[in-house]
Coordinates of C-alpha atoms in Angstrom, one line a residue:
Chain A
X1 CA 151.8 141.3 95.3
X2 CA 151.2 141.0 91.2
X3 CA 149.1 144.0 90.4
X4 CA 147.5 144.2 86.8
X5 CA 146.7 147.9 85.7
X6 CA 144.0 148.2 82.8
X7 CA 144.4 151.4 81.3
X8 CA 147.9 153.1 81.9
X9 CA 147.1 156.8 81.4
X10 CA 147.5 159.6 84.1
X11 CA 145.6 157.6 86.7
X12 CA 146.8 153.9 86.0
X13 CA 150.5 155.4 85.3
X14 CA 150.4 157.4 88.6
X15 CA 149.1 154.3 90.5
X16 CA 151.7 152.2 89.0
X17 CA 154.6 154.8 90.0
X18 CA 153.5 154.7 93.4
X19 CA 152.9 151.0 94.0
X20 CA 156.5 150.6 92.5
X21 CA 158.1 153.0 94.8
X22 CA 156.4 151.9 98.0
X23 CA 156.9 148.2 97.1
X24 CA 153.2 147.4 97.3
X25 CA 153.7 145.7 94.0
X26 CA 156.3 143.4 93.3
X27 CA 155.3 142.9 89.8
X28 CA 153.4 145.5 87.4
X29 CA 151.4 144.2 84.5
X30 CA 149.8 146.8 82.1
X31 CA 147.2 146.6 79.6
X32 CA 147.0 149.8 77.2
X33 CA 144.2 150.9 75.3
X34 CA 146.2 151.2 72.3
X35 CA 149.6 149.7 71.2
X36 CA 151.1 153.4 71.1
X37 CA 150.1 154.1 74.6
X38 CA 151.1 150.7 76.0
X39 CA 154.6 151.2 74.3
X40 CA 155.1 154.7 75.9
X41 CA 154.2 153.3 79.4
X42 CA 156.7 150.5 78.9
X43 CA 159.3 152.9 77.6
X44 CA 158.6 154.9 80.6
X45 CA 159.2 152.0 82.7
X46 CA 155.9 152.4 84.4
X47 CA 155.0 148.6 84.3
X48 CA 157.0 145.6 83.9
X49 CA 155.2 144.5 80.7
X50 CA 152.3 145.2 78.8
X51 CA 150.0 142.2 77.5
X52 CA 146.5 141.6 76.7
X53 CA 143.5 141.4 79.1
X54 CA 143.1 137.9 79.7
X55 CA 146.8 137.1 80.2
X56 CA 147.1 140.1 82.5
X57 CA 144.0 139.4 84.7
X58 CA 144.7 135.7 85.0
X59 CA 148.3 136.2 86.5
X60 CA 147.5 139.2 88.8
X61 CA 146.5 139.2 92.6
X62 CA 144.9 142.5 92.2
X63 CA 143.1 144.0 89.1
X64 CA 142.8 147.9 88.7
X65 CA 140.5 149.4 85.9
X66 CA 141.7 153.1 85.5
X67 CA 140.0 153.7 82.0
X68 CA 137.1 156.1 81.2
X69 CA 133.9 154.8 82.7
X70 CA 131.9 153.9 79.8
X71 CA 134.8 151.3 78.9
X72 CA 134.6 150.0 82.6
X73 CA 131.1 149.1 82.0
X74 CA 131.8 147.3 79.2
X75 CA 135.0 145.7 80.5
X76 CA 134.1 144.8 83.9
X77 CA 131.8 141.9 83.3
X78 CA 134.6 140.3 81.1
X79 CA 137.1 140.9 83.9
X80 CA 134.8 139.3 86.5
X81 CA 134.2 136.2 84.3
X82 CA 138.2 135.8 84.2
X83 CA 138.6 136.0 88.2
X84 CA 138.9 133.2 90.7
X85 CA 138.0 133.7 94.7
X86 CA 141.9 134.4 95.2
X87 CA 141.8 137.4 93.3
X88 CA 140.4 140.9 93.8
X89 CA 139.3 143.5 91.1
X90 CA 138.7 147.3 91.6
X91 CA 138.0 150.5 89.2
X92 CA 138.9 154.1 89.7
X93 CA 136.0 155.5 87.8
X94 CA 134.4 158.8 88.7
X95 CA 130.9 157.3 88.7
X96 CA 130.1 154.6 90.8
X97 CA 126.2 153.5 90.2
X98 CA 126.3 152.5 86.6
X99 CA 129.5 150.6 87.4
X100 CA 128.0 148.5 90.2
X101 CA 124.9 147.8 88.3
X102 CA 126.9 146.5 85.5
X103 CA 128.1 143.3 87.6
X104 CA 125.2 143.2 90.3
X105 CA 124.4 139.8 89.5
X106 CA 127.8 138.5 88.6
X107 CA 128.5 135.2 90.5
X108 CA 131.9 137.0 91.3
X109 CA 130.4 140.0 92.4
X110 CA 132.0 139.7 96.0
X111 CA 135.5 139.9 94.4
X112 CA 134.9 143.3 93.3
X113 CA 135.4 146.6 95.4
X114 CA 134.0 149.9 93.6
X115 CA 136.3 152.8 94.5
X116 CA 137.0 156.3 93.3
X117 CA 140.1 158.0 94.1
X118 CA 139.3 161.9 94.1
X119 CA 142.5 162.8 92.4
X120 CA 143.7 163.7 88.9
X121 CA 144.8 166.6 86.7
X122 CA 143.6 168.1 83.5
X123 CA 146.1 166.1 81.6
X124 CA 145.9 162.6 80.2
X125 CA 148.0 159.8 78.8
X126 CA 150.9 157.8 80.4
X127 CA 153.4 160.7 80.0
X128 CA 151.0 162.7 82.4
X129 CA 151.6 160.3 85.1
X130 CA 153.0 161.9 88.4
X131 CA 154.5 160.5 91.5
X132 CA 152.2 160.9 94.6
X133 CA 149.3 162.2 92.8
X134 CA 147.2 160.7 95.6
X135 CA 148.8 161.5 98.6
X136 CA 146.8 162.9 101.2
X137 CA 143.7 163.0 99.1
X138 CA 140.3 161.1 99.5
X139 CA 139.4 157.8 98.2
X140 CA 135.5 156.8 98.2
X141 CA 134.9 153.0 98.6
X142 CA 131.3 152.0 97.7
X143 CA 128.8 149.2 98.4
X144 CA 131.2 147.6 100.6
X145 CA 128.6 145.3 102.0
X146 CA 128.7 143.6 98.8
X147 CA 132.3 143.0 98.5
X148 CA 134.1 139.9 100.4
X149 CA 136.2 141.2 103.4
X150 CA 139.5 140.1 102.2
X151 CA 138.9 141.9 98.8
X152 CA 137.7 145.0 100.6
X153 CA 141.1 144.9 102.7
X154 CA 143.0 144.4 99.8
X155 CA 141.8 147.6 98.1
X156 CA 142.0 149.3 101.5
X157 CA 145.6 148.3 101.6
X158 CA 146.2 149.6 97.9
X159 CA 144.9 153.2 99.1
X160 CA 146.9 153.1 102.0
X161 CA 150.1 152.5 99.7
X162 CA 148.7 155.4 97.7
X163 CA 148.8 157.5 100.8
X164 CA 144.9 158.4 100.5
X165 CA 142.3 158.9 103.2
X166 CA 139.2 156.4 103.0
X167 CA 135.8 157.2 102.9
X168 CA 132.9 154.9 102.5
X169 CA 129.3 155.4 101.0
X170 CA 127.0 153.8 98.8
X171 CA 127.1 154.4 95.0
X172 CA 124.1 156.7 94.7
X173 CA 125.5 158.9 97.4
X174 CA 128.5 158.9 95.8
X175 CA 127.4 160.0 92.5
X176 CA 125.2 162.8 94.0
X177 CA 128.2 164.2 95.9
X178 CA 130.4 163.8 93.0
X179 CA 127.9 165.6 90.6
X180 CA 128.1 168.8 92.9
X181 CA 131.8 168.7 94.0
X182 CA 133.5 167.5 91.0
X183 CA 131.3 167.1 87.7
X184 CA 129.6 170.6 88.2
X185 CA 133.1 172.2 88.5
X186 CA 133.8 170.6 85.1
X187 CA 130.9 171.9 83.4
X188 CA 131.4 175.6 85.0
X189 CA 134.8 175.5 83.5
X190 CA 133.9 174.3 80.1
X191 CA 131.1 177.2 79.9
X192 CA 133.7 179.8 81.0
X193 CA 136.1 178.3 78.3
X194 CA 133.5 178.1 75.5
X195 CA 132.1 182.0 76.4
X196 CA 135.8 183.5 76.4
X197 CA 136.7 181.6 73.2
X198 CA 133.5 182.6 71.5
X199 CA 134.2 186.5 72.3
X200 CA 137.7 185.7 71.2
X201 CA 136.2 185.1 67.5
X202 CA 135.4 189.1 67.5
X203 CA 138.3 190.4 69.4
X204 CA 141.4 188.4 69.2
X205 CA 143.1 190.0 72.0
X206 CA 140.5 189.1 74.6
X207 CA 143.2 186.9 76.5
X208 CA 145.7 189.6 76.8
X209 CA 144.6 190.3 80.5
X210 CA 144.1 186.7 81.2
X211 CA 145.7 186.1 84.6
X212 CA 145.8 183.8 87.6
X213 CA 142.1 184.0 88.6
X214 CA 141.2 183.1 84.9
X215 CA 143.8 180.1 84.9
X216 CA 142.4 178.9 88.0
X217 CA 138.8 178.8 87.0
X218 CA 139.4 177.7 83.4
X219 CA 141.9 175.0 84.3
X220 CA 139.7 172.0 84.4
X221 CA 138.1 173.0 80.8
X222 CA 141.1 171.3 79.6
X223 CA 140.2 168.1 80.6
X224 CA 139.3 165.2 77.8
X225 CA 136.3 164.3 76.2
X226 CA 136.9 160.8 76.2
X227 CA 136.9 160.7 79.9
X228 CA 134.1 163.5 80.6
X229 CA 131.6 162.6 78.1
X230 CA 130.9 159.2 79.6
X231 CA 130.9 160.5 83.0
X232 CA 128.3 163.2 82.0
X233 CA 126.3 160.4 80.5
X234 CA 126.4 157.7 83.6
X235 CA 125.4 160.7 86.0
X236 CA 123.0 162.5 84.0
X237 CA 120.4 162.7 86.5
X238 CA 122.3 164.0 89.5
X239 CA 124.6 166.2 87.3
X240 CA 121.4 167.9 85.7
X241 CA 120.2 168.3 89.3
X242 CA 123.5 170.1 90.2
X243 CA 123.3 172.2 86.7
X244 CA 119.8 173.6 87.7
X245 CA 121.0 174.6 91.2
X246 CA 124.1 176.4 89.7
X247 CA 121.7 178.1 87.1
X248 CA 119.5 179.5 89.7
X249 CA 122.5 181.2 91.8
X250 CA 124.0 182.4 88.6
X251 CA 120.9 183.8 87.5
X252 CA 120.4 185.4 91.0
X253 CA 123.8 187.0 90.5
X254 CA 122.9 188.3 87.2
X255 CA 119.7 189.7 88.4
X256 CA 121.4 191.4 91.3
X257 CA 123.9 192.9 89.0
X258 CA 121.4 194.0 86.3
X259 CA 119.4 195.9 89.0
X260 CA 122.7 197.5 90.2
X261 CA 121.5 196.3 93.8
X262 CA 124.2 196.6 96.1
X263 CA 122.8 195.3 99.0
X264 CA 121.8 192.0 97.2
X265 CA 125.1 191.6 95.6
X266 CA 126.7 191.9 98.8
X267 CA 124.5 189.3 100.6
X268 CA 125.2 187.0 97.6
X269 CA 129.0 187.4 97.8
X270 CA 128.9 186.9 101.5
X271 CA 127.3 183.9 101.3
X272 CA 129.4 182.6 98.7
X273 CA 132.6 183.5 101.0
X274 CA 131.2 180.7 103.4
X275 CA 133.1 178.5 101.0
X276 CA 136.0 179.3 103.2
X277 CA 134.9 176.9 105.7
X278 CA 135.6 174.1 103.1
X279 CA 138.5 175.5 101.3
X280 CA 141.3 176.9 103.5
Chain B
X1 CA 161.7 208.2 95.4
X2 CA 159.2 209.0 97.8
X3 CA 155.8 206.8 97.4
X4 CA 152.5 207.2 99.2
X5 CA 150.1 204.1 98.9
X6 CA 146.7 204.8 99.7
X7 CA 145.3 201.8 101.0
X8 CA 147.6 199.2 102.4
X9 CA 145.9 195.9 102.0
X10 CA 146.6 193.0 99.9
X11 CA 147.7 195.2 96.8
X12 CA 149.0 198.2 98.3
X13 CA 151.0 196.0 101.1
X14 CA 152.6 193.8 98.5
X15 CA 153.5 197.0 96.3
X16 CA 155.3 198.3 99.3
X17 CA 157.3 195.1 99.9
X18 CA 158.6 195.1 96.4
X19 CA 159.4 198.9 96.1
X20 CA 161.3 198.7 99.4
X21 CA 163.1 195.4 98.4
X22 CA 164.1 196.7 94.9
X23 CA 165.0 200.3 96.5
X24 CA 162.6 201.8 93.9
X25 CA 161.0 203.8 97.0
X26 CA 163.5 205.5 99.4
X27 CA 160.5 206.3 101.5
X28 CA 157.0 204.9 101.8
X29 CA 154.2 206.5 103.4
X30 CA 150.9 204.7 103.8
X31 CA 147.1 205.9 104.1
X32 CA 145.0 203.1 105.7
X33 CA 141.4 202.8 105.5
X34 CA 140.8 202.5 109.2
X35 CA 143.2 203.1 112.0
X36 CA 143.5 199.4 112.7
X37 CA 144.5 198.2 109.2
X38 CA 147.1 201.2 109.2
X39 CA 148.6 200.0 112.7
X40 CA 148.9 196.2 111.2
X41 CA 150.8 197.7 108.2
X42 CA 153.2 199.9 110.2
X43 CA 153.6 196.7 112.7
X44 CA 154.2 194.5 109.6
X45 CA 157.0 197.0 108.4
X46 CA 155.3 197.5 105.1
X47 CA 155.7 201.4 105.2
X48 CA 157.6 203.7 107.0
X49 CA 154.9 205.4 108.5
X50 CA 151.2 205.9 108.5
X51 CA 149.5 209.4 108.1
X52 CA 146.4 211.2 106.7
X53 CA 145.8 211.5 103.0
X54 CA 146.5 215.1 102.7
X55 CA 149.9 215.1 104.1
X56 CA 150.9 211.7 102.6
X57 CA 150.0 213.2 99.0
X58 CA 151.7 216.5 99.5
X59 CA 154.9 215.0 100.2
X60 CA 155.2 212.4 97.6
X61 CA 156.7 211.8 94.2
X62 CA 154.1 209.2 93.2
X63 CA 150.8 208.4 94.7
X64 CA 149.4 204.9 94.4
X65 CA 145.7 204.4 94.9
X66 CA 145.2 200.7 96.1
X67 CA 141.5 200.9 97.3
X68 CA 138.4 199.5 95.9
X69 CA 137.2 201.2 92.8
X70 CA 134.3 202.7 94.2
X71 CA 136.7 204.7 96.8
X72 CA 138.9 205.5 93.9
X73 CA 136.3 207.2 92.2
X74 CA 135.4 209.2 95.0
X75 CA 139.0 210.1 96.5
X76 CA 141.0 210.4 93.3
X77 CA 139.5 214.0 92.3
X78 CA 140.4 214.9 96.0
X79 CA 143.8 213.5 95.5
X80 CA 144.1 215.4 92.1
X81 CA 143.1 218.8 94.0
X82 CA 146.4 218.3 95.8
X83 CA 149.2 217.5 93.6
X84 CA 151.5 219.7 91.6
X85 CA 153.2 219.4 88.1
X86 CA 156.1 217.4 89.6
X87 CA 153.7 214.7 91.0
X88 CA 152.5 211.5 89.7
X89 CA 149.3 209.6 90.5
X90 CA 148.4 206.0 89.6
X91 CA 145.7 203.8 90.5
X92 CA 145.5 200.1 90.6
X93 CA 141.7 199.4 90.2
X94 CA 140.2 196.5 88.5
X95 CA 137.8 198.9 86.4
X96 CA 139.1 201.8 84.3
X97 CA 136.3 203.7 82.6
X98 CA 134.5 205.1 85.8
X99 CA 137.9 206.0 87.2
X100 CA 139.3 208.0 84.2
X101 CA 135.8 209.7 83.8
X102 CA 136.0 210.7 87.3
X103 CA 138.7 213.1 86.8
X104 CA 138.2 213.8 82.9
X105 CA 137.9 217.3 83.2
X106 CA 140.3 218.1 86.3
X107 CA 143.0 220.6 85.5
X108 CA 145.6 218.0 86.4
X109 CA 144.4 215.2 84.5
X110 CA 147.7 215.0 83.1
X111 CA 149.3 213.9 86.1
X112 CA 147.3 210.9 86.4
X113 CA 148.1 207.6 84.8
X114 CA 145.3 205.0 84.8
X115 CA 146.7 201.3 85.2
X116 CA 145.8 197.8 86.5
X117 CA 148.3 195.3 87.7
X118 CA 146.4 191.8 87.0
X119 CA 147.5 190.2 90.3
X120 CA 146.0 189.1 93.3
X121 CA 144.9 186.4 95.6
X122 CA 141.4 185.7 97.1
X123 CA 142.9 187.1 100.3
X124 CA 142.7 190.8 101.6
X125 CA 144.2 193.1 104.1
X126 CA 148.0 194.1 104.9
X127 CA 148.6 190.7 106.4
X128 CA 147.7 189.0 103.2
X129 CA 150.4 190.9 101.2
X130 CA 153.2 189.0 99.4
X131 CA 156.6 189.4 98.0
X132 CA 156.9 189.4 94.2
X133 CA 153.0 189.2 93.7
X134 CA 153.4 191.0 90.6
X135 CA 156.5 189.3 88.9
X136 CA 156.0 188.3 85.3
X137 CA 152.3 189.5 85.3
X138 CA 150.8 191.8 82.9
X139 CA 149.8 195.4 84.1
X140 CA 147.4 197.7 81.7
X141 CA 148.0 201.1 81.1
X142 CA 145.0 203.2 79.9
X143 CA 144.3 206.2 77.9
X144 CA 148.1 207.1 78.0
X145 CA 147.5 210.0 75.4
X146 CA 145.8 211.9 78.3
X147 CA 148.8 211.5 80.5
X148 CA 152.0 213.7 80.5
X149 CA 155.0 211.8 79.1
X150 CA 156.9 211.9 82.4
X151 CA 154.1 210.9 84.2
X152 CA 153.9 207.8 82.0
X153 CA 157.3 207.1 82.3
X154 CA 157.2 207.2 86.1
X155 CA 154.4 204.5 86.0
X156 CA 156.2 202.4 83.8
X157 CA 159.3 202.4 86.1
X158 CA 157.0 201.3 88.9
X159 CA 155.7 198.3 86.8
X160 CA 159.1 197.6 85.8
X161 CA 160.1 197.6 89.6
X162 CA 157.4 195.0 90.2
X163 CA 158.7 193.0 87.5
X164 CA 155.5 193.2 85.3
X165 CA 154.9 193.2 81.4
X166 CA 153.1 196.1 80.4
X167 CA 150.0 196.3 77.8
X168 CA 148.6 199.3 76.9
X169 CA 144.7 199.8 75.7
X170 CA 141.9 202.5 76.2
X171 CA 139.8 202.1 79.3
X172 CA 136.6 201.0 77.4
X173 CA 138.6 198.1 75.9
X174 CA 140.1 197.1 79.2
X175 CA 136.9 197.2 80.9
X176 CA 135.5 194.7 78.1
X177 CA 138.6 192.5 78.4
X178 CA 138.4 192.2 82.3
X179 CA 134.7 191.5 82.1
X180 CA 135.4 188.2 80.4
X181 CA 138.6 187.2 81.8
X182 CA 138.5 188.5 85.5
X183 CA 135.1 189.5 86.5
X184 CA 133.1 186.7 84.9
X185 CA 135.6 184.1 86.5
X186 CA 134.4 185.4 89.8
X187 CA 130.7 185.5 88.9
X188 CA 131.3 181.8 87.8
X189 CA 133.0 180.9 90.9
X190 CA 130.8 182.8 93.5
X191 CA 127.6 180.7 91.6
X192 CA 129.6 177.5 92.2
X193 CA 130.0 178.1 95.7
X194 CA 126.5 179.2 96.3
X195 CA 125.1 176.1 94.5
X196 CA 127.2 173.4 96.4
X197 CA 126.6 175.5 99.8
X198 CA 122.5 175.5 99.2
X199 CA 123.1 171.7 98.7
X200 CA 124.7 171.4 101.8
X201 CA 121.7 172.5 103.8
X202 CA 120.2 169.0 102.7
X203 CA 123.1 167.3 102.7
X204 CA 125.8 168.1 105.3
X205 CA 128.2 165.7 104.0
X206 CA 128.3 167.1 100.3
X207 CA 132.1 168.3 100.7
X208 CA 133.4 164.9 101.6
X209 CA 134.6 164.5 98.1
X210 CA 135.6 168.0 97.5
X211 CA 139.3 168.0 95.8
X212 CA 141.6 169.8 93.7
X213 CA 139.2 170.5 90.7
X214 CA 136.6 172.0 93.1
X215 CA 139.2 173.9 95.0
X216 CA 140.5 175.3 91.9
X217 CA 137.0 176.6 90.4
X218 CA 135.7 177.6 93.8
X219 CA 138.9 179.6 95.0
X220 CA 137.8 183.1 93.7
X221 CA 134.4 182.8 95.6
X222 CA 136.3 183.5 98.5
X223 CA 137.0 187.0 97.3
X224 CA 135.7 189.9 99.5
X225 CA 132.3 192.0 98.7
X226 CA 133.7 195.4 99.4
X227 CA 136.5 194.7 96.6
X228 CA 134.1 192.8 94.0
X229 CA 130.6 194.7 94.4
X230 CA 131.9 198.0 93.1
X231 CA 133.9 196.4 90.3
X232 CA 130.4 194.4 89.2
X233 CA 128.6 197.9 89.7
X234 CA 131.3 199.9 87.6
X235 CA 131.8 197.2 84.7
X236 CA 127.9 196.4 84.9
X237 CA 127.5 196.7 81.2
X238 CA 130.5 194.5 79.8
X239 CA 129.7 192.0 82.6
X240 CA 126.2 191.5 81.7
X241 CA 127.2 190.8 78.3
X242 CA 129.8 188.4 79.5
X243 CA 127.5 186.7 81.8
X244 CA 124.7 186.2 79.1
X245 CA 127.2 184.6 76.9
X246 CA 128.3 182.5 79.6
X247 CA 124.5 181.5 80.2
X248 CA 124.2 180.5 76.6
X249 CA 127.4 178.3 76.8
X250 CA 126.1 176.5 80.0
X251 CA 122.6 176.0 78.5
X252 CA 124.3 174.3 75.4
X253 CA 126.1 172.0 77.5
X254 CA 122.9 171.3 79.8
X255 CA 120.9 170.6 76.7
X256 CA 123.3 168.3 75.6
X257 CA 123.4 166.4 78.8
X258 CA 119.7 166.4 79.1
X259 CA 119.5 164.9 75.5
X260 CA 122.3 162.5 76.5
X261 CA 123.6 163.4 73.1
X262 CA 127.3 162.1 73.0
X263 CA 128.2 163.8 70.0
X264 CA 127.0 167.3 71.1
X265 CA 128.8 167.1 74.3
X266 CA 132.0 166.0 72.7
X267 CA 132.0 168.8 70.1
X268 CA 131.3 171.3 73.1
X269 CA 134.2 169.7 75.2
X270 CA 136.4 169.7 72.2
X271 CA 135.8 173.3 71.6
X272 CA 136.2 174.1 75.4
X273 CA 139.7 172.1 75.3
X274 CA 141.1 174.9 72.8
X275 CA 141.6 177.1 76.1
X276 CA 145.1 175.2 76.0
X277 CA 146.2 177.6 73.3
X278 CA 145.8 180.4 76.2
X279 CA 146.4 178.3 79.2
X280 CA 149.7 176.2 79.2

């Protein structure tokens, strides 16, 4: 199969590595967001060639959009204008509702499969691409009833090649879940980094004791604004709901600590410990 | 050297494994918080024998308290009553001010060295003990001017055997730093677990999409109340200051998201990204 990857950064580059290794893609074409990044992707051998969007889309069996979600919303209608009934298009964006809405009434809508592989790191760019980044993780397919069955099968085969487990849900449900278990984690981590960095202005040794616990909780705060600002904007309503829930729980913890209320602290921590059911 | 470890859970058990492996301890005595845990520690071969506090302290060259900080404050004065000028006592608690204050006027104060190895996992108990848990991490020694030079040297040698880098500061500075880079991370993680678990009551599939980012940020929420409630209580003032700073930053992010203010979001995220200076 000939696969065109639009955006050959961390996600697109990692997809390219796995599709080449597994033989899923006989041919890989990349489209870079800048000539510099395209050159790095080609130098790294991630794709067979880089070219412009129109050529890449026209020649591909499968087009994968692996770019920030604001750029997906702008570019996807143009891509759909170019494809025929023999071709399939998918995206790997972290939001789904705004993306499916961007082509809701497009005559080629059924050639598109909305998807979201739940994998990544805090790094970005083609040099950050990894082998087996997706293995044993979850990929979400959304609103499948609006996709042609053969297009859905092609994208299912793509994620099977990446070693992912599939979950199916509608786009609105995806965005609500992602707000809680992915986007909120990033907000919490950014706030932790900001609070400690602010303290560092008064006390430049504040990080002398930073260990594994801090590293784990603040890791996501390294994530790039080009990716995350558009996600926060597109998933604003669900994310605000999640932040409100988070602020209420944080305030409950603060109130218990302020009151030096041992029993209230213990109750909250024991409840939080239930996360062991989910995270083993 | 004969080392007595009071509390043979994750920390005490891991210390025992390393001190035996490196040969630092020729003999290891454990004191368990319960007969069941003491039996597990003995069955695992972590210590040569378990016995009661008075016997263990009397026979040891070095006594290590590796128990929750509320129990350190209660037990440390009793331990100091038992030791002679040939013996050394240290603790591994995550707070330092309340602990040094608990024996500030004790006639044997100079035999005590306040310390905090910045290492751990979200698990607890002797079965959670690990080899090389402390390697290449930081141990803090506090208020060293109040310890006898030979006692300080003994504890420095202990941490050298564990492979740790040493940092020296006063107890109040330690507690302030630990509030930001360790205790606040736990509060933020508990709140994240609570908010998502609360959502799960309405929507039992909320965790379908939980991936590596969520796991990283919520990992510390598995940590046990027996350890963390006493830390929050003893470091209440510094921790409330850190939580206030965190809440302000969280609110700044929320305001930017609510206003759909792309430039404000980008500025905050770029500032948070500066954490890359600290976390590589």
